[in-house]
Each structure stands twice: as C-alpha cells, then as structure tokens.
Amino acid sequence: MEYAFSHMVNSVHARDVMLLMKQSSGKNMISFAGGMPNNELFPVKEIDEIYFSLPDNLKKLCFQYGPTSGYPPLVSSLEKYLSQKGLPLQENKVLITTGSLQAISIITQEFVNKGDVILTENPCFVGALTVFETYGAKILGIPMDEQGIRIPALKEMISSLGQKPKFLYLTPNYHNPAGLIYSPERKKALLETLAGTGIILLEDDAYNDLYFEEAEKHLTLPMKAMEAKGVEIVYTGSFSKILGPGFRLGYMLCSPEIFDKAETIKQALDACTSNFNQILANEFMVRGKLAPYLTFLRKEYAERKTLLLTCLKKYMPDGVRWNEPKGGFYVWLTLPEKLLSVDVFKESVKRGVVFVTGRTFDPAGKKDNCLRLAFSNVPKDEIESGVQILAEAISTVMEFQNYTSV
Amino acid sequence: MEYAFSHMVNSVHARDVMLLMKQSSGKNMISFAGGMPNNELFPVKEIDEIYFSLPDNLKKLCFQYGPTSGYPPLVSSLEKYLSQKGLPLQENKVLITTGSLQAISIITQEFVNKGDVILTENPCFVGALTVFETYGAKILGIPMDEQGIRIPALKEMISSLGQKPKFLYLTPNYHNPAGLIYSPERKKALLETLAGTGIILLEDDAYNDLYFEEAEKHLTLPMKAMEAKGVEIVYTGSFSKILGPGFRLGYMLCSPEIFDKAETIKQALDACTSNFNQILANEFMVRGKLAPYLTFLRKEYAERKTLLLTCLKKYMPDGVRWNEPKGGFYVWLTLPEKLLSVDVFKESVKRGVVFVTGRTFDPAGKKDNCLRLAFSNVPKDEIESGVQILAEAISTVMEFQNYTSV
C-alpha cells in the first residue's frame, strides 16, 4: 500500500485519498490506484544477466560521477531509439534526467516564475500538477473529449487571458488518467493552434511504447515528430514504464538553447543522474533486451485491460461509462450524474478496493464525476472481484443518492 | 577526464578551467582535480555479493517507486548510524535525497528567494555555490583561518548587512577545498555567534567518516550534535564518499517543520530517490559492510595524503605553503605572493597535470592565490611525477613573474 501510493503521497490533490487510506491500513486491499507496473512484471532476469556479465571497468564506472547531461553511451542509445520514433535529433539535444518528473521540474524552473500561467489538460497527470504548484504557477485546465484536448476551449482560454501562458503541458499518447490517445487530426490541429503564439508545448510521452496493437503503433507518432513550424516543443520520456520506476531514469529532447539552461539547472538539482542506473539501462538497450520486453509488457497490459473491460461490462450498474484504452495503464470511468468519486471511494475502501478519485487530476481540485482505474498494477486474478466490489460501492452510493433526493 | 570534471562542468567558476581542459584533451593527464574516489577504490566486490544474494522480492522492489521521504529500511539504518554520531534523532527527521547536493538544493528552494543573502566560507564547495547562484542568492564569503571560518569576520558581516542572511553554509569536517577540520572551540564559538540570530546553519558533513587517525574521530563531532540552543541546524550527509557517487544517495536531518516542506519540494524534483540504489546501500549497512570498507578507505586515503605531503616537501619551490589534512580528500596549496593559480594551471596542463584553480571556490570568483589538490582520485604511482610537474609549472610562473616585475 505504501508503495502503491508513494508517487502521489504529497500531492495536495491526494490529501483526501490519503486520509481515507489510513482507515484501510492493514487490510489486504485490491488496488486499481497505483499508476505503475506490477512488481511481477519487471525484467529482473534480464537485469541480473546484465549485472552478472558487466565488465569490471564498467562496473567500477557504475559507482562514479557522470556528466550532468548523461552517461554518453546512454545518450547515444537514446538518440537512436528516438530517431526510430521519427523525432528530429539533428536540431535537438538529449538531456538524461532523474525520472521524467525531473525533466518537467527543470523546464518549469527554466520558464516559470510565480504567478505565470501554465495550461494543462483537465484531467491532468497529478505529478506534473504538483511540480507546477510547487513553483507557484497558475494552472488552468482545458477540458478534453475522446480525441484529446478541445481546440475551441483552448483557443478561448488563450484569447481570454491577459498574459501569455508559459507552456501547454500535454500527454497525447495513452493519457494519464484519461486513458485515451489523441487522434492524428487533433495533434495536427493543436500544432496549428499553437504556431506563432510563443506558447511552448511540453509533450510528455511516457507511455509511447505501450500500444496494444502493432497496427496502431503509427498513432503514437509524437507531436514533436510532426514537423511543426512555429512551435517550440520540449519532449519528455521515461524508463519508468519500459524498465522500472526504481531506476529513476527519464530524458528530455529539446532545442540546444533550452538544453543549455536545462543542463545548468540539472547541475544544481543533483549534479548528475546515477551512473549505476544509466549503465544498466544502456546495456538493456544495446543488448537488444528492450524490444522483447516491450512485446511481453504489451501482451500483459492488453490482457489486464481486456479482463477489466469484460468485468466492467458484466458488473457496472447502468449509467456508468468508461473508455476503451488502446494502450497505457488506465481506464477512466465516468459516474452516473451527480455522483462524486470521493463518495464512491469511501464506500469502496471499506470493502477493500482502492482507486484514485477524479478530483485528484483536476487542476482546480473540484471536478469529481470520474475516477481512474489503473490495470497495470493489479494481479489478473484480483480484477474480477475488484470490479465486483467497486460496482457494489457505486450502487450503494447511487441508492443513497436516490434515497436522499426523493 | 570527462568523468573527472563532470561534477564541476557547469559551474560558472569552472568555465576557465574547462576551456583549458579542451587544450589538453587526448593527453594522458595526471589529475589532482576530481573531488571523488578513485575508480579502483569502490566496494565492487561487496555490492556484487549483495546483489547476488538479494532475495527475489527485494530485487523486484528495486525496480519500483518508493516513498518520497526514502526507502523505510534505509531511513532506519541511517537513524541508527547518525545516532552513533551523537546526532539528535528524536527531535529531527531524516529525508533521503538524490545525492547530498539535492539536499542543499531543496533547502535553498525552501528558504531562499532571488536576492536573499547566503553566507559561506571562502573558499567554499563549488557545487553548493552553483546551487545558490542558480536560485539567485547573493553569496557572501567569509574568510577562514586554520581553525575554520573567522568569527570576527562573520560577526562583522552579519552586523554590516541590511538584511538577515537566510543561512550560513559550512563544511566543518575535512573541508572542501581547504582540507581542514574546525577545532571544537571554533565550532562552539560559531554556535554561540549564531544563537538567536535566526540564521539557519546548513551543515554539510559529507566527509565525516574520513578521519585518518582513530584517535581524532571525536573531532568530527557534528555541530548539530553539540546541543546548541537557539540555532536551527539542517545537517546533510552523503553516500558519495563512503560507497560511491554513482549511487546518488544523500540525506538531510532537520526539524519536522523543515522536513515537511522539504519533502513536498523533493516530491516536485524527482518524486523519490532510486529504490535500486537505496536497497543496495541499505544492505551495505545492515550486512555490516560499511565499517570494514571505511577502515580500508581511511588507510588508502591516508597513504595517498602522506605520499602527497612527502612529495610536496621534496619538490615545491620556496614560498609555496600547504596544510596537512587530518582527513578527507584535499590539500589546499597557497602560492607565493602575486602568483595566480590560473597562470599555474596554464603551465601545468601543458605538462600533463590538472588541479582546480583557487578562484573556482571563491564566491566572488576572484581570489586566486591558492589551488586545490585532491589526493582521493590519483593513483599512488602517479603522485610523485604529478607533484614534480606541478612544481616545475609553479617555478616557471615564478620565474616569469620575477622577470616581468624586474
């Protein structure tokens, strides 16, 4: 439980969740909460093999300081990997970061002063919201539909503001928490909307590799790879979803000008990212272990997703809706009218099931008619009973709602 | 070379050094520059043993997120370790950080706004200076004598300022770069000076375990362990010198109030420190491998120190002075009158020896009559020829100086 919630423990949005968590401590809970891989899915065997066969000189280097910008062989490996995604490596530079959250933190420190505006999706990844809040930004969320952030709402927001937003933060591929992928048309329209505005696009692509169908891989094309004119794009990625969050490895790809300042900020944050973790991750890539591991992961996540959707269909009361994710970790569940996810949570946690409430992901901390189910971290044999319990909790809140509204 | 300089590459103070480094690229240099352990001294065998025998569940946990405040068993191990140093654990909390530089960065973010004053020693650890500069602090250096920072100069500085400094940053034990340890009397007098001023003491104790003589261990008593009344002390430490910088593990010990805000800031910096590295470090402590490794390290560093001092005595021209370190990594060398270390560096690098110039450690980037020799990272069989070459370089600059001043 401790680990399942660690990445959102300090979020101001998650405080209510934490209070409720305390009530459930000690119980054997079924968790749809943690937005991370299940412990059973990590490539332990592969990393063992790498560690056992690491040449002595490389092992010694694991213990040493490295360059602030990153372990050079890993930078090269990433350049190759990102090129294959169509990303423009020639005009941009890679900075290795201590998790991709550090990349978001660095860019925020580079561009945002207290009171500056940052635009985000609503709902939005809570980790990014925590960063933006910590640096005193005014965060304005733009609603989404099933294709991504709503362009008219974005345009209206930009034109209504008295100040230019510093950046727009987006997760176009397999969004956390909304579970959707932006349509190619929406990505294109977004780039056109941003062109010439001077608003930087901060593109978080942590779930890029986690499509379920090979035939849909092309839909994961990053916006930074779409040859946009007149838009500055900072692209971030992570090893947390394709190796393990415990390595704390992420990266950003950005223009040399943004890179220079970012490297100086990183120098003042932690001097450099762990050589130990970078060397293991690089060997994971250069020894060809990433591709087969991704194939395994996609199959595992797709199975969990299918199981979850089947159970939702079987057990959820009328009026509950959800998306069908094409990749990533999440199903975003919309509750029947007037129901709040925080009320569902209170009922659900009593019965032994946890998830993350909708308002956690609202920059304003209010909108609460949805909830996030992460299928990445739940054992397959717990999915059915977990959904059954959640359905009961929702029904109970619905009945209470109907009773009190009579 | 790349690695030797990585931790100061982006320092504004070190830019001149970097330019000169470029001239020397490709050469097989003798380096007194890097303030880090030599690659041959790391406990590779011990960590191998730990990794090979790590239980499966713990290995899986290595790959996962951990709590922002740190991996709980490592927090417990550190509490025990710090208690043994006399530190007040009951009234304080431990926060694990991604290297102790992150601890310095967090405290700076917590307390310092642009234009605020930070007091430091002069000379001062360049990594800390980079952090303070990045957050826009006005850094004022206080001169030191052989017992530590000079109290009259500190008092004068405090009373002459129109604003209260946010904190005083000190490295009382085996100072980087000055190579000295504060006398117990100076530590005590400093605490009395700070009492009631509201100036926080940021005590950096990264070299605490690296005394050369067991009989002198008691001199390493942290100022935070001295039961000072009326002084808020934030204590930082590191695994970089007692395990390896590549693990990026540090910690801070501070009051619960300072801890709470620090934890929130850390959450926005990198969510949590690598579980992988924390688990290995914790096993290193709980399996009793730290104490014998420290015994080994102390002997190795003491040997290098003795060798370096012997060679300095043998080869240095008259007028060059240096301290005799009782622990740590550094000898601080004072040049004959009017000589600048940057000029010596130019001559020295041509001949194949590098070190760090004195002005690198001056908050104002000016004072340059000293230079730092790190004996921690130089192979023992290179020390004599390194010193010989450095002595030649100094003599050459002295001759040129005498020639031009005639």
CSV table of C-alpha atoms in Angstrom, one decimal, chain A:
chain,number,residue,atom,x,y,z
A,1,MET,CA,0.0,0.0,0.0
A,2,GLU,CA,2.8,2.3,1.0
A,3,TYR,CA,4.4,1.8,-2.4
A,4,ALA,CA,1.2,1.9,-4.4
A,5,PHE,CA,0.6,5.4,-3.1
A,6,SER,CA,4.1,6.8,-2.8
A,7,HIS,CA,4.1,8.7,-6.0
A,8,MET,CA,1.1,10.8,-5.0
A,9,VAL,CA,1.5,10.9,-1.3
A,10,ASN,CA,2.4,14.6,-1.1
A,11,SER,CA,0.1,15.8,-3.8
A,12,VAL,CA,-2.3,18.4,-2.4
A,13,HIS,CA,-5.0,16.8,-4.5
A,14,ALA,CA,-4.5,13.5,-3.0
A,15,ARG,CA,-4.7,14.5,0.6
A,16,ASP,CA,-8.3,13.3,1.0
A,17,VAL,CA,-7.3,10.0,-0.6
A,18,MET,CA,-4.5,9.7,2.0
A,19,LEU,CA,-6.9,10.3,4.9
A,20,LEU,CA,-9.1,7.6,3.7
A,21,MET,CA,-6.2,5.3,3.1
A,22,LYS,CA,-5.4,5.5,6.8
A,23,GLN,CA,-8.8,3.9,7.5
A,24,SER,CA,-7.9,0.9,5.4
A,25,SER,CA,-4.4,0.3,6.6
A,26,GLY,CA,-3.6,-3.3,7.5
A,27,LYS,CA,-6.4,-4.7,5.2
A,28,ASN,CA,-5.5,-6.7,2.2
A,29,MET,CA,-6.7,-4.3,-0.5
A,30,ILE,CA,-7.2,-4.7,-4.2
A,31,SER,CA,-5.6,-1.7,-5.7
A,32,PHE,CA,-6.5,0.0,-9.0
A,33,ALA,CA,-4.7,3.0,-7.7
A,34,GLY,CA,-1.0,2.9,-8.5
A,35,GLY,CA,0.0,4.2,-11.9
A,36,MET,CA,3.0,1.9,-12.1
A,37,PRO,CA,3.9,-1.6,-13.3
A,38,ASN,CA,3.2,-4.6,-11.0
A,39,ASN,CA,6.2,-5.9,-9.2
A,40,GLU,CA,5.8,-9.3,-11.0
A,41,LEU,CA,6.3,-7.6,-14.4
A,42,PHE,CA,9.8,-6.2,-14.0
A,43,PRO,CA,12.7,-7.5,-16.2
A,44,VAL,CA,14.6,-8.8,-13.2
A,45,LYS,CA,16.1,-11.8,-15.1
A,46,GLU,CA,17.4,-9.5,-17.9
A,47,ILE,CA,19.0,-7.0,-15.4
A,48,ASP,CA,20.5,-9.9,-13.5
A,49,GLU,CA,22.1,-11.2,-16.7
A,50,ILE,CA,23.5,-7.8,-17.5
A,51,TYR,CA,24.8,-7.2,-14.0
A,52,PHE,CA,26.5,-10.6,-13.9
A,53,SER,CA,28.2,-10.1,-17.2
A,54,LEU,CA,29.2,-6.4,-16.8
A,55,PRO,CA,32.9,-5.9,-17.5
A,56,ASP,CA,34.9,-4.9,-14.4
A,57,ASN,CA,35.7,-1.4,-15.7
A,58,LEU,CA,32.1,-0.7,-16.5
A,59,LYS,CA,31.1,-1.9,-13.0
A,60,LYS,CA,33.5,0.5,-11.4
A,61,LEU,CA,32.2,3.3,-13.5
A,62,CYS,CA,28.7,2.5,-12.1
A,63,PHE,CA,30.0,3.8,-8.7
A,64,GLN,CA,31.4,7.1,-10.1
A,65,TYR,CA,30.1,10.5,-11.0
A,66,GLY,CA,29.0,11.0,-14.6
A,67,PRO,CA,28.5,14.0,-16.8
A,68,THR,CA,25.5,16.2,-15.9
A,69,SER,CA,23.9,15.7,-19.4
A,70,GLY,CA,24.0,12.0,-19.0
A,71,TYR,CA,26.2,8.8,-19.5
A,72,PRO,CA,27.4,9.3,-23.1
A,73,PRO,CA,26.7,5.8,-24.3
A,74,LEU,CA,23.1,6.0,-23.0
A,75,VAL,CA,22.7,9.4,-24.7
A,76,SER,CA,23.7,7.7,-28.0
A,77,SER,CA,21.4,4.8,-27.4
A,78,LEU,CA,18.5,7.1,-26.8
A,79,GLU,CA,19.3,9.2,-29.8
A,80,LYS,CA,19.0,6.0,-31.9
A,81,TYR,CA,15.8,5.0,-30.1
A,82,LEU,CA,14.2,8.4,-30.5
A,83,SER,CA,15.2,8.7,-34.2
A,84,GLN,CA,13.3,5.5,-34.8
A,85,LYS,CA,10.2,7.3,-33.5
A,86,GLY,CA,10.7,10.0,-36.1
A,87,LEU,CA,12.0,12.6,-33.7
A,88,PRO,CA,14.2,15.3,-35.0
A,89,LEU,CA,17.6,14.5,-33.4
A,90,GLN,CA,19.7,16.7,-35.6
A,91,GLU,CA,18.2,20.0,-34.4
A,92,ASN,CA,17.8,18.9,-30.8
A,93,LYS,CA,19.7,17.6,-27.8
A,94,VAL,CA,19.0,14.8,-25.3
A,95,LEU,CA,19.3,15.5,-21.5
A,96,ILE,CA,19.2,12.5,-19.2
A,97,THR,CA,17.1,13.2,-16.1
A,98,THR,CA,16.4,11.6,-12.8
A,99,GLY,CA,13.0,10.3,-13.9
A,100,SER,CA,10.9,12.3,-16.4
A,101,LEU,CA,9.4,14.2,-13.5
A,102,GLN,CA,12.8,15.9,-13.1
A,103,ALA,CA,12.6,16.9,-16.7
A,104,ILE,CA,9.2,18.5,-16.1
A,105,SER,CA,10.6,20.2,-13.0
A,106,ILE,CA,13.7,21.5,-14.9
A,107,ILE,CA,11.5,23.0,-17.6
A,108,THR,CA,9.2,24.6,-15.1
A,109,GLN,CA,12.2,26.1,-13.3
A,110,GLU,CA,13.6,27.3,-16.6
A,111,PHE,CA,10.5,29.1,-17.8
A,112,VAL,CA,8.0,29.7,-15.0
A,113,ASN,CA,8.0,32.4,-12.3
A,114,LYS,CA,5.5,32.7,-9.5
A,115,GLY,CA,2.1,33.7,-11.0
A,116,ASP,CA,2.9,32.6,-14.5
A,117,VAL,CA,0.2,30.6,-16.3
A,118,ILE,CA,0.6,27.0,-17.4
A,119,LEU,CA,-2.1,25.4,-19.4
A,120,THR,CA,-2.9,21.7,-18.9
A,121,GLU,CA,-5.4,19.1,-19.9
A,122,ASN,CA,-8.3,18.5,-17.5
A,123,PRO,CA,-7.9,15.8,-16.2
A,124,CYS,CA,-4.1,16.0,-15.9
A,125,PHE,CA,-1.2,13.8,-14.6
A,126,VAL,CA,-1.1,14.7,-10.9
A,127,GLY,CA,2.8,14.6,-10.7
A,128,ALA,CA,3.0,17.4,-13.1
A,129,LEU,CA,0.4,19.4,-11.3
A,130,THR,CA,2.4,19.0,-8.1
A,131,VAL,CA,5.5,20.4,-9.8
A,132,PHE,CA,3.6,23.4,-11.3
A,133,GLU,CA,2.1,24.2,-8.0
A,134,THR,CA,5.4,24.0,-6.1
A,135,TYR,CA,6.8,26.7,-8.4
A,136,GLY,CA,3.8,28.9,-7.9
A,137,ALA,CA,2.3,28.6,-11.3
A,138,LYS,CA,-1.3,29.5,-12.0
A,139,ILE,CA,-2.6,26.2,-13.6
A,140,LEU,CA,-5.6,26.4,-16.0
A,141,GLY,CA,-7.1,23.1,-17.2
A,142,ILE,CA,-8.7,22.7,-20.6
A,143,PRO,CA,-11.4,20.1,-21.0
A,144,MET,CA,-10.9,17.1,-23.2
A,145,ASP,CA,-13.1,15.0,-25.5
A,146,GLU,CA,-12.4,11.5,-26.8
A,147,GLN,CA,-9.8,12.8,-29.3
A,148,GLY,CA,-7.8,14.9,-26.9
A,149,ILE,CA,-7.9,18.5,-25.6
A,150,ARG,CA,-10.7,20.5,-27.0
A,151,ILE,CA,-9.3,23.1,-29.5
A,152,PRO,CA,-12.1,25.6,-29.2
A,153,ALA,CA,-11.8,25.6,-25.4
A,154,LEU,CA,-8.0,26.0,-25.8
A,155,LYS,CA,-8.4,28.9,-28.2
A,156,GLU,CA,-10.9,30.6,-26.0
A,157,MET,CA,-8.7,30.2,-23.0
A,158,ILE,CA,-5.6,31.7,-24.8
A,159,SER,CA,-7.5,34.7,-26.1
A,160,SER,CA,-9.3,35.4,-22.8
A,161,LEU,CA,-6.0,35.5,-20.8
A,162,GLY,CA,-4.3,38.8,-20.1
A,163,GLN,CA,-0.9,37.1,-20.1
A,164,LYS,CA,0.8,34.6,-22.4
A,165,PRO,CA,0.9,31.1,-20.9
A,166,LYS,CA,4.4,29.9,-20.5
A,167,PHE,CA,3.6,26.5,-21.8
A,168,LEU,CA,0.9,23.9,-22.6
A,169,TYR,CA,1.5,20.5,-20.9
A,170,LEU,CA,0.1,17.5,-22.8
A,171,THR,CA,0.3,13.7,-22.7
A,172,PRO,CA,-1.0,12.9,-26.1
A,173,ASN,CA,-0.3,9.1,-26.1
A,174,TYR,CA,-2.3,7.0,-23.7
A,175,HIS,CA,-3.1,9.8,-21.4
A,176,ASN,CA,-2.8,9.5,-17.6
A,177,PRO,CA,-5.6,9.4,-16.3
A,178,ALA,CA,-7.9,9.7,-19.3
A,179,GLY,CA,-6.6,6.6,-21.0
A,180,LEU,CA,-7.0,8.0,-24.5
A,181,ILE,CA,-4.7,8.6,-27.4
A,182,TYR,CA,-5.0,11.9,-29.4
A,183,SER,CA,-6.2,11.4,-33.0
A,184,PRO,CA,-3.7,12.4,-35.6
A,185,GLU,CA,-6.1,15.2,-36.7
A,186,ARG,CA,-6.2,16.6,-33.2
A,187,LYS,CA,-2.5,16.5,-32.8
A,188,LYS,CA,-2.2,18.4,-36.1
A,189,ALA,CA,-4.9,21.0,-35.2
A,190,LEU,CA,-3.2,21.5,-31.9
A,191,LEU,CA,0.1,22.3,-33.5
A,192,GLU,CA,-1.6,24.8,-35.9
A,193,THR,CA,-3.3,26.4,-32.9
A,194,LEU,CA,0.0,26.9,-31.0
A,195,ALA,CA,2.0,28.0,-34.1
A,196,GLY,CA,3.2,31.6,-33.6
A,197,THR,CA,1.7,32.0,-30.2
A,198,GLY,CA,5.0,31.7,-28.4
A,199,ILE,CA,3.5,29.1,-26.1
A,200,ILE,CA,5.9,26.2,-25.6
A,201,LEU,CA,4.5,22.7,-25.9
A,202,LEU,CA,5.7,20.4,-23.2
A,203,GLU,CA,4.9,16.9,-24.6
A,204,ASP,CA,5.0,14.1,-22.0
A,205,ASP,CA,5.3,10.8,-23.9
A,206,ALA,CA,5.9,8.4,-21.0
A,207,TYR,CA,3.5,5.8,-22.4
A,208,ASN,CA,4.6,5.9,-26.1
A,209,ASP,CA,5.7,2.3,-26.4
A,210,LEU,CA,2.7,0.8,-24.7
A,211,TYR,CA,0.3,0.4,-27.6
A,212,PHE,CA,-1.8,-2.8,-27.5
A,213,GLU,CA,-2.0,-3.4,-31.3
A,214,GLU,CA,1.0,-3.3,-33.6
A,215,ALA,CA,-1.3,-1.9,-36.3
A,216,GLU,CA,-1.9,1.1,-34.1
A,217,LYS,CA,1.8,1.9,-33.5
A,218,HIS,CA,1.7,4.7,-36.1
A,219,LEU,CA,-0.9,6.6,-34.0
A,220,THR,CA,1.8,7.1,-31.3
A,221,LEU,CA,3.8,9.5,-33.5
A,222,PRO,CA,5.0,12.2,-31.2
A,223,MET,CA,3.8,15.7,-31.9
A,224,LYS,CA,7.5,16.8,-31.9
A,225,ALA,CA,8.0,14.4,-34.8
A,226,MET,CA,5.3,16.1,-36.9
A,227,GLU,CA,7.5,18.8,-38.4
A,228,ALA,CA,5.5,21.7,-36.9
A,229,LYS,CA,6.5,25.2,-37.9
A,230,GLY,CA,6.5,28.0,-35.3
A,231,VAL,CA,6.1,25.8,-32.3
A,232,GLU,CA,8.8,25.2,-29.7
A,233,ILE,CA,8.4,21.6,-28.4
A,234,VAL,CA,10.1,20.1,-25.4
A,235,TYR,CA,9.6,16.3,-25.5
A,236,THR,CA,10.0,14.2,-22.3
A,237,GLY,CA,10.1,10.4,-21.9
A,238,SER,CA,10.8,7.9,-19.2
A,239,PHE,CA,12.2,4.4,-18.4
A,240,SER,CA,9.7,4.0,-15.6
A,241,LYS,CA,7.2,2.3,-17.9
A,242,ILE,CA,9.6,0.3,-20.0
A,243,LEU,CA,12.2,-0.8,-17.4
A,244,GLY,CA,11.2,0.2,-13.9
A,245,PRO,CA,10.4,3.4,-11.9
A,246,GLY,CA,13.1,2.4,-9.4
A,247,PHE,CA,15.8,3.3,-11.9
A,248,ARG,CA,14.6,6.9,-11.8
A,249,LEU,CA,15.6,7.5,-15.4
A,250,GLY,CA,13.9,9.9,-17.8
A,251,TYR,CA,15.0,12.3,-20.5
A,252,MET,CA,14.1,15.4,-22.5
A,253,LEU,CA,14.7,16.3,-26.1
A,254,CYS,CA,14.8,20.0,-26.8
A,255,SER,CA,16.5,22.8,-28.7
A,256,PRO,CA,20.2,23.5,-27.9
A,257,GLU,CA,19.1,26.8,-26.3
A,258,ILE,CA,16.7,25.2,-23.9
A,259,PHE,CA,19.1,22.4,-23.3
A,260,ASP,CA,21.9,24.7,-22.1
A,261,LYS,CA,19.9,26.3,-19.4
A,262,ALA,CA,18.3,23.0,-18.5
A,263,GLU,CA,21.7,21.4,-18.0
A,264,THR,CA,22.7,24.2,-15.7
A,265,ILE,CA,19.5,23.7,-13.7
A,266,LYS,CA,20.1,20.0,-13.5
A,267,GLN,CA,23.6,20.6,-12.3
A,268,ALA,CA,22.1,22.5,-9.3
A,269,LEU,CA,19.5,19.8,-8.7
A,270,ASP,CA,21.5,16.6,-8.3
A,271,ALA,CA,24.8,17.1,-10.3
A,272,CYS,CA,24.1,14.1,-12.5
A,273,THR,CA,21.8,11.1,-12.7
A,274,SER,CA,23.0,7.8,-11.2
A,275,ASN,CA,25.7,6.1,-13.4
A,276,PHE,CA,24.7,2.8,-11.9
A,277,ASN,CA,21.2,3.0,-13.2
A,278,GLN,CA,22.2,4.6,-16.5
A,279,ILE,CA,24.8,1.9,-17.3
A,280,LEU,CA,22.3,-0.9,-16.6
A,281,ALA,CA,19.6,0.8,-18.7
A,282,ASN,CA,22.1,1.3,-21.6
A,283,GLU,CA,23.1,-2.3,-21.6
A,284,PHE,CA,19.4,-3.2,-21.5
A,285,MET,CA,19.0,-1.2,-24.8
A,286,VAL,CA,22.3,-2.1,-26.6
A,287,ARG,CA,22.0,-5.9,-25.8
A,288,GLY,CA,18.6,-5.9,-27.5
A,289,LYS,CA,16.6,-6.7,-24.4
A,290,LEU,CA,14.2,-3.8,-24.7
A,291,ALA,CA,12.2,-4.9,-27.7
A,292,PRO,CA,11.3,-8.4,-26.5
A,293,TYR,CA,10.5,-7.0,-23.1
A,294,LEU,CA,8.1,-4.5,-24.6
A,295,THR,CA,6.4,-7.3,-26.5
A,296,PHE,CA,5.9,-9.1,-23.2
A,297,LEU,CA,4.6,-5.9,-21.5
A,298,ARG,CA,2.1,-5.0,-24.2
A,299,LYS,CA,0.7,-8.5,-24.1
A,300,GLU,CA,0.4,-8.4,-20.2
A,301,TYR,CA,-1.2,-5.0,-20.2
A,302,ALA,CA,-3.6,-5.8,-23.0
A,303,GLU,CA,-4.7,-8.9,-21.1
A,304,ARG,CA,-5.3,-6.9,-18.0
A,305,LYS,CA,-7.2,-4.3,-20.0
A,306,THR,CA,-9.4,-6.8,-21.7
A,307,LEU,CA,-10.2,-8.5,-18.4
A,308,LEU,CA,-11.0,-5.2,-16.8
A,309,LEU,CA,-13.3,-4.1,-19.6
A,310,THR,CA,-15.1,-7.5,-19.6
A,311,CYS,CA,-15.7,-7.2,-15.9
A,312,LEU,CA,-16.8,-3.6,-16.1
A,313,LYS,CA,-19.4,-4.6,-18.7
A,314,LYS,CA,-20.5,-7.5,-16.5
A,315,TYR,CA,-20.8,-5.8,-13.2
A,316,MET,CA,-21.2,-2.0,-13.5
A,317,PRO,CA,-24.6,-0.6,-12.9
A,318,ASP,CA,-26.4,1.4,-15.6
A,319,GLY,CA,-25.2,5.0,-16.0
A,320,VAL,CA,-21.6,4.2,-15.5
A,321,ARG,CA,-19.4,4.8,-18.6
A,322,TRP,CA,-15.8,4.2,-19.5
A,323,ASN,CA,-13.3,4.5,-22.4
A,324,GLU,CA,-11.6,1.5,-24.1
A,325,PRO,CA,-7.9,2.2,-23.9
A,326,LYS,CA,-5.7,1.4,-26.9
A,327,GLY,CA,-2.6,1.4,-24.8
A,328,GLY,CA,-1.1,2.6,-21.5
A,329,PHE,CA,-2.2,1.8,-18.0
A,330,TYR,CA,-5.6,3.4,-17.4
A,331,VAL,CA,-9.4,3.2,-17.7
A,332,TRP,CA,-11.2,6.5,-17.0
A,333,LEU,CA,-14.6,5.8,-15.5
A,334,THR,CA,-17.4,8.3,-15.6
A,335,LEU,CA,-20.0,8.0,-12.8
A,336,PRO,CA,-23.8,8.4,-13.2
A,337,GLU,CA,-25.0,12.0,-12.9
A,338,LYS,CA,-24.4,13.8,-9.5
A,339,LEU,CA,-22.2,11.0,-8.1
A,340,LEU,CA,-18.9,12.0,-6.6
A,341,SER,CA,-15.9,9.7,-6.8
A,342,VAL,CA,-14.8,10.7,-3.3
A,343,ASP,CA,-18.1,9.3,-2.0
A,344,VAL,CA,-17.6,6.1,-4.1
A,345,PHE,CA,-14.1,5.9,-2.6
A,346,LYS,CA,-15.4,6.0,0.9
A,347,GLU,CA,-17.7,3.0,0.2
A,348,SER,CA,-15.1,1.2,-1.9
A,349,VAL,CA,-12.2,1.4,0.6
A,350,LYS,CA,-14.4,0.0,3.4
A,351,ARG,CA,-14.9,-3.1,1.1
A,352,GLY,CA,-11.3,-3.4,0.3
A,353,VAL,CA,-10.8,-1.7,-3.1
A,354,VAL,CA,-8.9,1.5,-3.9
A,355,PHE,CA,-8.5,3.7,-6.9
A,356,VAL,CA,-7.7,7.4,-7.5
A,357,THR,CA,-10.5,9.9,-7.2
A,358,GLY,CA,-11.3,12.1,-10.2
A,359,ARG,CA,-10.7,15.5,-8.5
A,360,THR,CA,-7.1,14.4,-7.8
A,361,PHE,CA,-6.5,15.1,-11.5
A,362,ASP,CA,-8.4,18.4,-11.8
A,363,PRO,CA,-6.0,21.4,-11.6
A,364,ALA,CA,-8.7,23.1,-9.5
A,365,GLY,CA,-9.3,20.0,-7.4
A,366,LYS,CA,-13.0,20.0,-7.9
A,367,LYS,CA,-14.4,18.1,-10.9
A,368,ASP,CA,-15.1,14.7,-9.3
A,369,ASN,CA,-17.6,12.8,-11.5
A,370,CYS,CA,-14.9,10.4,-12.8
A,371,LEU,CA,-12.3,8.1,-11.3
A,372,ARG,CA,-9.1,6.4,-12.5
A,373,LEU,CA,-8.7,2.6,-12.6
A,374,ALA,CA,-5.1,1.5,-13.3
A,375,PHE,CA,-4.9,-2.0,-14.6
A,376,SER,CA,-1.1,-2.1,-14.8
A,377,ASN,CA,-0.5,-2.9,-11.1
A,378,VAL,CA,-3.4,-5.2,-10.3
A,379,PRO,CA,-2.8,-9.0,-10.4
A,380,LYS,CA,-5.0,-10.6,-13.0
A,381,ASP,CA,-6.8,-12.9,-10.5
A,382,GLU,CA,-7.9,-9.9,-8.5
A,383,ILE,CA,-9.5,-7.9,-11.3
A,384,GLU,CA,-12.9,-9.6,-11.3
A,385,SER,CA,-13.5,-9.4,-7.5
A,386,GLY,CA,-12.1,-5.8,-7.5
A,387,VAL,CA,-14.6,-4.7,-10.1
A,388,GLN,CA,-17.5,-6.5,-8.4
A,389,ILE,CA,-16.7,-4.7,-5.1
A,390,LEU,CA,-16.4,-1.4,-6.9
A,391,ALA,CA,-19.7,-1.9,-8.6
A,392,GLU,CA,-21.3,-2.6,-5.3
A,393,ALA,CA,-19.8,0.6,-3.9
A,394,ILE,CA,-21.1,2.6,-6.8
A,395,SER,CA,-24.6,1.1,-6.5
A,396,THR,CA,-24.6,1.8,-2.7
A,397,VAL,CA,-23.8,5.5,-3.4
A,398,MET,CA,-26.4,5.6,-6.2
A,399,GLU,CA,-29.1,4.2,-3.9
A,400,PHE,CA,-28.2,6.6,-1.1
A,401,GLN,CA,-28.3,9.4,-3.7
A,402,ASN,CA,-31.7,8.4,-4.9
A,403,TYR,CA,-33.0,8.0,-1.4
A,404,THR,CA,-31.8,11.4,-0.3
A,405,SER,CA,-33.1,13.1,-3.5
A,406,VAL,CA,-36.6,11.7,-3.1
